[in-house]
Amino acid sequence: DTAVSQTPKYLVTQMGNDKSIKCEQNLGHDTMYWYKQDSKKFLKIMFSYNNKELIINETVPNRFSPKSPDKAHLNLHINSLELGDSAVYFCASSQTGGRNEKLFFGSGTQLSVL
Amino acid sequence: ELKVEQNPLFLSMQEGKNYTIYCNYSTTSDRLYWYRQDPGKSLESLFVLLSNGAVKQEGRLMASLDTKARLSTLHITAAVHDLSATYFCAVDESYNTDKLIFGTGTRLQVFP
């Protein structure tokens, strides 16, 4: 059983298109995240949700809209894709409230915008 | 704004050798993490360090935390090829938000 699963693994699309990446976790965690990893492997947080409530919203273009239908799911929708959006997007989850919580990452979605 | 820096960025080392990766961060934090990423793969949690002086060891890897110096180290003992990966440290910017700021990563290559 995959703890944090995201689909698709690869996404190749044209500029201007709209696309979505889905993420689900079966760990019972209450917080989920989206991270972006650029071509230099630099990881940056984009969003986090706690029990379907938006907690962290970094300076991300409005074209990116996260949606959390329930605490086990956090999807990422991207409108009007641009070349600079090409990156690997990682979903992650954690159980907040404790001192020893760590992030569990999904396998990543490699987005290529042509 | 919290900044997290690692060095070296790239490390090529021979099997059997020892080396240390350094992680410096700019503001006070009470939690530091180390992650491993294999090429094209996800990130795997290695260590969680929660207090000054914390030391954790797993196999050939040992991590330590000095919160006064704002420094964590990841020491590799007698490296083997299987340790080849990119290693990230990450610091919790705020206890209440669980916002992790990642370091730049250290790409480790171990050769025979």
CSV table of C-alpha atoms in Angstrom, one decimal:
chain,number,residue,atom,x,y,z
A,1,ASP,CA,0.0,0.0,0.0
A,2,THR,CA,1.4,3.3,-1.0
A,3,ALA,CA,1.2,5.8,1.8
A,4,VAL,CA,1.1,9.0,-0.3
A,5,SER,CA,0.1,8.5,-3.9
A,6,GLN,CA,0.0,11.1,-6.6
A,7,THR,CA,-1.1,10.9,-10.2
A,8,PRO,CA,0.0,11.2,-12.9
A,9,LYS,CA,3.6,10.5,-12.5
A,10,TYR,CA,4.4,12.3,-15.8
A,11,LEU,CA,2.5,15.1,-17.4
A,12,VAL,CA,3.5,16.6,-20.7
A,13,THR,CA,1.3,19.5,-22.0
A,14,GLN,CA,1.3,22.6,-24.1
A,15,MET,CA,1.5,26.1,-22.8
A,16,GLY,CA,-1.8,27.6,-22.0
A,17,ASN,CA,-3.5,24.3,-21.1
A,18,ASP,CA,-5.1,23.6,-17.7
A,19,LYS,CA,-4.1,20.5,-15.8
A,20,SER,CA,-4.6,18.8,-12.4
A,21,ILE,CA,-2.5,16.6,-10.2
A,22,LYS,CA,-4.2,14.4,-7.6
A,23,CYS,CA,-2.9,13.3,-4.3
A,24,GLU,CA,-4.2,10.9,-1.7
A,25,GLN,CA,-2.8,9.7,1.6
A,26,ASN,CA,-3.9,6.7,3.6
A,27,LEU,CA,-1.9,7.4,6.7
A,28,GLY,CA,-4.7,9.2,8.5
A,29,HIS,CA,-2.6,12.4,8.6
A,30,ASP,CA,-4.4,15.7,9.1
A,31,THR,CA,-2.0,17.9,7.1
A,32,MET,CA,-1.1,17.8,3.4
A,33,TYR,CA,1.3,19.8,1.3
A,34,TRP,CA,2.4,20.6,-2.2
A,35,TYR,CA,6.1,21.2,-2.8
A,36,LYS,CA,7.8,22.2,-6.1
A,37,GLN,CA,11.2,21.0,-7.0
A,38,ASP,CA,12.9,22.9,-9.8
A,39,SER,CA,15.6,21.7,-12.3
A,40,LYS,CA,18.3,22.5,-9.7
A,41,LYS,CA,16.6,20.2,-7.2
A,42,PHE,CA,15.6,23.1,-5.0
A,43,LEU,CA,12.5,22.3,-3.0
A,44,LYS,CA,10.0,25.0,-2.1
A,45,ILE,CA,6.7,24.7,-0.3
A,46,MET,CA,3.7,25.9,-2.1
A,47,PHE,CA,0.6,25.1,0.0
A,48,SER,CA,-0.4,23.2,3.1
A,49,TYR,CA,-3.9,22.2,4.3
A,50,ASN,CA,-4.9,21.0,7.7
A,51,ASN,CA,-8.2,19.2,7.9
A,52,LYS,CA,-9.3,20.8,4.6
A,53,GLU,CA,-8.3,24.3,5.7
A,54,LEU,CA,-5.6,26.3,3.9
A,55,ILE,CA,-2.8,27.0,6.3
A,56,ILE,CA,0.2,27.9,4.2
A,57,ASN,CA,-0.1,29.7,0.9
A,58,GLU,CA,3.3,30.9,-0.4
A,59,THR,CA,3.8,33.4,-3.1
A,60,VAL,CA,2.5,31.2,-5.8
A,61,PRO,CA,0.7,32.6,-8.9
A,62,ASN,CA,-3.1,32.6,-8.8
A,63,ARG,CA,-3.0,30.1,-11.6
A,64,PHE,CA,-2.3,27.4,-9.0
A,65,SER,CA,-5.3,26.4,-7.0
A,66,PRO,CA,-5.2,23.6,-4.4
A,67,LYS,CA,-8.4,21.8,-3.5
A,68,SER,CA,-8.9,19.5,-0.5
A,69,PRO,CA,-12.2,17.7,-0.6
A,70,ASP,CA,-11.4,15.8,2.5
A,71,LYS,CA,-8.3,15.5,4.7
A,72,ALA,CA,-7.0,12.5,2.8
A,73,HIS,CA,-6.9,14.3,-0.5
A,74,LEU,CA,-5.2,17.4,-1.8
A,75,ASN,CA,-5.3,18.1,-5.5
A,76,LEU,CA,-3.5,20.8,-7.4
A,77,HIS,CA,-5.0,22.5,-10.4
A,78,ILE,CA,-3.0,24.7,-12.7
A,79,ASN,CA,-4.5,27.1,-15.2
A,80,SER,CA,-2.9,28.6,-18.2
A,81,LEU,CA,0.3,26.6,-17.9
A,82,GLU,CA,3.6,28.4,-18.6
A,83,LEU,CA,7.1,27.1,-19.5
A,84,GLY,CA,8.3,28.1,-16.1
A,85,ASP,CA,5.9,25.7,-14.4
A,86,SER,CA,7.9,22.8,-15.6
A,87,ALA,CA,9.2,21.1,-12.5
A,88,VAL,CA,8.6,18.1,-10.3
A,89,TYR,CA,5.6,18.5,-7.9
A,90,PHE,CA,5.6,16.6,-4.7
A,91,CYS,CA,2.6,16.0,-2.5
A,92,ALA,CA,3.4,15.2,1.2
A,93,SER,CA,1.5,14.6,4.4
A,94,SER,CA,2.2,14.7,8.1
A,95,GLN,CA,0.5,14.4,11.4
A,96,THR,CA,0.7,17.7,13.2
A,97,GLY,CA,0.5,18.3,16.9
A,98,GLY,CA,3.3,16.0,18.0
A,99,ARG,CA,7.0,16.9,18.3
A,100,ASN,CA,8.3,14.1,16.1
A,101,GLU,CA,6.2,14.4,13.0
A,102,LYS,CA,7.9,14.2,9.7
A,103,LEU,CA,6.7,14.6,6.1
A,104,PHE,CA,5.9,11.6,4.0
A,105,PHE,CA,6.3,12.4,0.4
A,106,GLY,CA,4.6,11.0,-2.7
A,107,SER,CA,6.6,9.8,-5.7
A,108,GLY,CA,6.3,13.1,-7.5
A,109,THR,CA,4.7,14.4,-10.7
A,110,GLN,CA,7.1,15.5,-13.4
A,111,LEU,CA,5.4,18.3,-15.3
A,112,SER,CA,6.8,19.4,-18.7
A,113,VAL,CA,5.3,22.4,-20.4
A,114,LEU,CA,6.1,22.6,-24.1
B,1,GLU,CA,13.1,35.0,6.5
B,2,LEU,CA,14.7,31.6,7.3
B,3,LYS,CA,17.5,30.5,5.0
B,4,VAL,CA,19.0,27.0,5.0
B,5,GLU,CA,22.3,26.4,3.3
B,6,GLN,CA,24.1,23.2,2.8
B,7,ASN,CA,27.7,22.4,1.8
B,8,PRO,CA,29.1,21.0,-0.1
B,9,LEU,CA,26.6,21.0,-2.9
B,10,PHE,CA,28.3,18.1,-4.6
B,11,LEU,CA,30.5,15.5,-3.0
B,12,SER,CA,32.3,12.7,-4.8
B,13,MET,CA,34.0,10.3,-2.5
B,14,GLN,CA,35.6,6.9,-2.6
B,15,GLU,CA,34.1,3.9,-0.9
B,16,GLY,CA,35.4,3.4,2.6
B,17,LYS,CA,36.1,7.1,3.3
B,18,ASN,CA,34.4,9.4,5.8
B,19,TYR,CA,32.9,12.8,5.2
B,20,THR,CA,30.6,15.3,6.7
B,21,ILE,CA,27.8,17.4,5.1
B,22,TYR,CA,26.9,20.6,6.8
B,23,CYS,CA,23.6,22.4,7.2
B,24,ASN,CA,23.4,26.0,8.4
B,25,TYR,CA,20.2,27.9,9.1
B,26,SER,CA,19.7,31.5,9.7
B,27,THR,CA,17.0,31.8,12.5
B,28,THR,CA,16.1,29.9,15.6
B,29,SER,CA,14.3,26.7,15.1
B,30,ASP,CA,13.4,23.7,17.2
B,31,ARG,CA,13.3,21.0,14.6
B,32,LEU,CA,15.6,19.8,11.9
B,33,TYR,CA,15.2,17.0,9.4
B,34,TRP,CA,17.4,15.1,7.1
B,35,TYR,CA,16.0,13.5,3.9
B,36,ARG,CA,17.4,11.4,1.2
B,37,GLN,CA,16.4,11.5,-2.5
B,38,ASP,CA,17.5,8.9,-5.1
B,39,PRO,CA,17.6,10.1,-8.7
B,40,GLY,CA,14.1,10.4,-10.1
B,41,LYS,CA,12.6,9.2,-6.8
B,42,SER,CA,10.7,10.7,-3.8
B,43,LEU,CA,12.2,11.9,-0.6
B,44,GLU,CA,12.7,9.5,2.3
B,45,SER,CA,13.0,10.7,5.8
B,46,LEU,CA,16.3,9.8,7.5
B,47,PHE,CA,16.4,11.7,10.8
B,48,VAL,CA,14.4,14.1,13.0
B,49,LEU,CA,16.4,16.2,15.4
B,50,LEU,CA,14.5,18.0,18.1
B,51,SER,CA,16.9,19.4,20.6
B,52,ASN,CA,20.3,21.0,21.1
B,53,GLY,CA,22.9,18.3,21.2
B,54,ALA,CA,20.6,15.6,19.6
B,55,VAL,CA,22.5,12.9,17.8
B,56,LYS,CA,20.9,10.1,15.8
B,57,GLN,CA,22.6,7.2,14.0
B,58,GLU,CA,21.4,4.8,11.4
B,59,GLY,CA,23.9,2.5,9.8
B,60,ARG,CA,26.7,4.5,8.3
B,61,LEU,CA,24.9,7.9,8.7
B,62,MET,CA,25.0,10.0,11.9
B,63,ALA,CA,23.2,13.3,12.3
B,64,SER,CA,23.7,15.9,15.0
B,65,LEU,CA,22.2,19.3,15.9
B,66,ASP,CA,23.7,22.3,17.5
B,67,THR,CA,20.9,24.8,17.9
B,68,LYS,CA,23.1,27.5,19.3
B,69,ALA,CA,25.4,27.4,16.3
B,70,ARG,CA,22.3,26.8,14.0
B,71,LEU,CA,24.2,23.9,12.5
B,72,SER,CA,23.5,20.3,11.8
B,73,THR,CA,25.9,17.8,10.4
B,74,LEU,CA,25.4,14.5,8.6
B,75,HIS,CA,28.4,12.3,9.0
B,76,ILE,CA,29.1,9.5,6.6
B,77,THR,CA,31.3,6.7,7.9
B,78,ALA,CA,33.0,4.2,5.5
B,79,ALA,CA,30.9,5.2,2.5
B,80,VAL,CA,29.4,2.6,0.2
B,81,HIS,CA,28.0,3.0,-3.2
B,82,ASP,CA,24.4,2.5,-2.0
B,83,LEU,CA,24.7,5.8,-0.2
B,84,SER,CA,24.9,7.7,-3.5
B,85,ALA,CA,21.9,10.1,-3.5
B,86,THR,CA,21.0,13.7,-2.8
B,87,TYR,CA,20.7,14.6,0.9
B,88,PHE,CA,18.5,17.5,2.0
B,89,CYS,CA,18.3,19.1,5.4
B,90,ALA,CA,15.1,20.9,6.2
B,91,VAL,CA,14.3,23.3,9.1
B,92,ASP,CA,10.9,24.0,10.6
B,93,GLU,CA,10.3,27.7,10.2
B,94,SER,CA,7.5,27.8,12.7
B,95,TYR,CA,6.3,25.2,15.2
B,96,ASN,CA,2.7,26.1,14.6
B,97,THR,CA,2.6,25.9,10.8
B,98,ASP,CA,4.9,22.9,10.1
B,99,LYS,CA,6.5,24.9,7.3
B,100,LEU,CA,9.7,23.2,6.3
B,101,ILE,CA,12.4,25.2,4.5
B,102,PHE,CA,14.7,22.9,2.6
B,103,GLY,CA,18.4,23.3,2.1
B,104,THR,CA,19.9,23.3,-1.4
B,105,GLY,CA,20.7,19.6,-1.2
B,106,THR,CA,24.1,17.8,-1.3
B,107,ARG,CA,24.5,15.4,-4.2
B,108,LEU,CA,26.7,12.5,-3.0
B,109,GLN,CA,28.4,10.1,-5.4
B,110,VAL,CA,30.4,7.2,-3.9
B,111,PHE,CA,32.7,5.4,-6.3
B,112,PRO,CA,34.8,2.2,-5.9
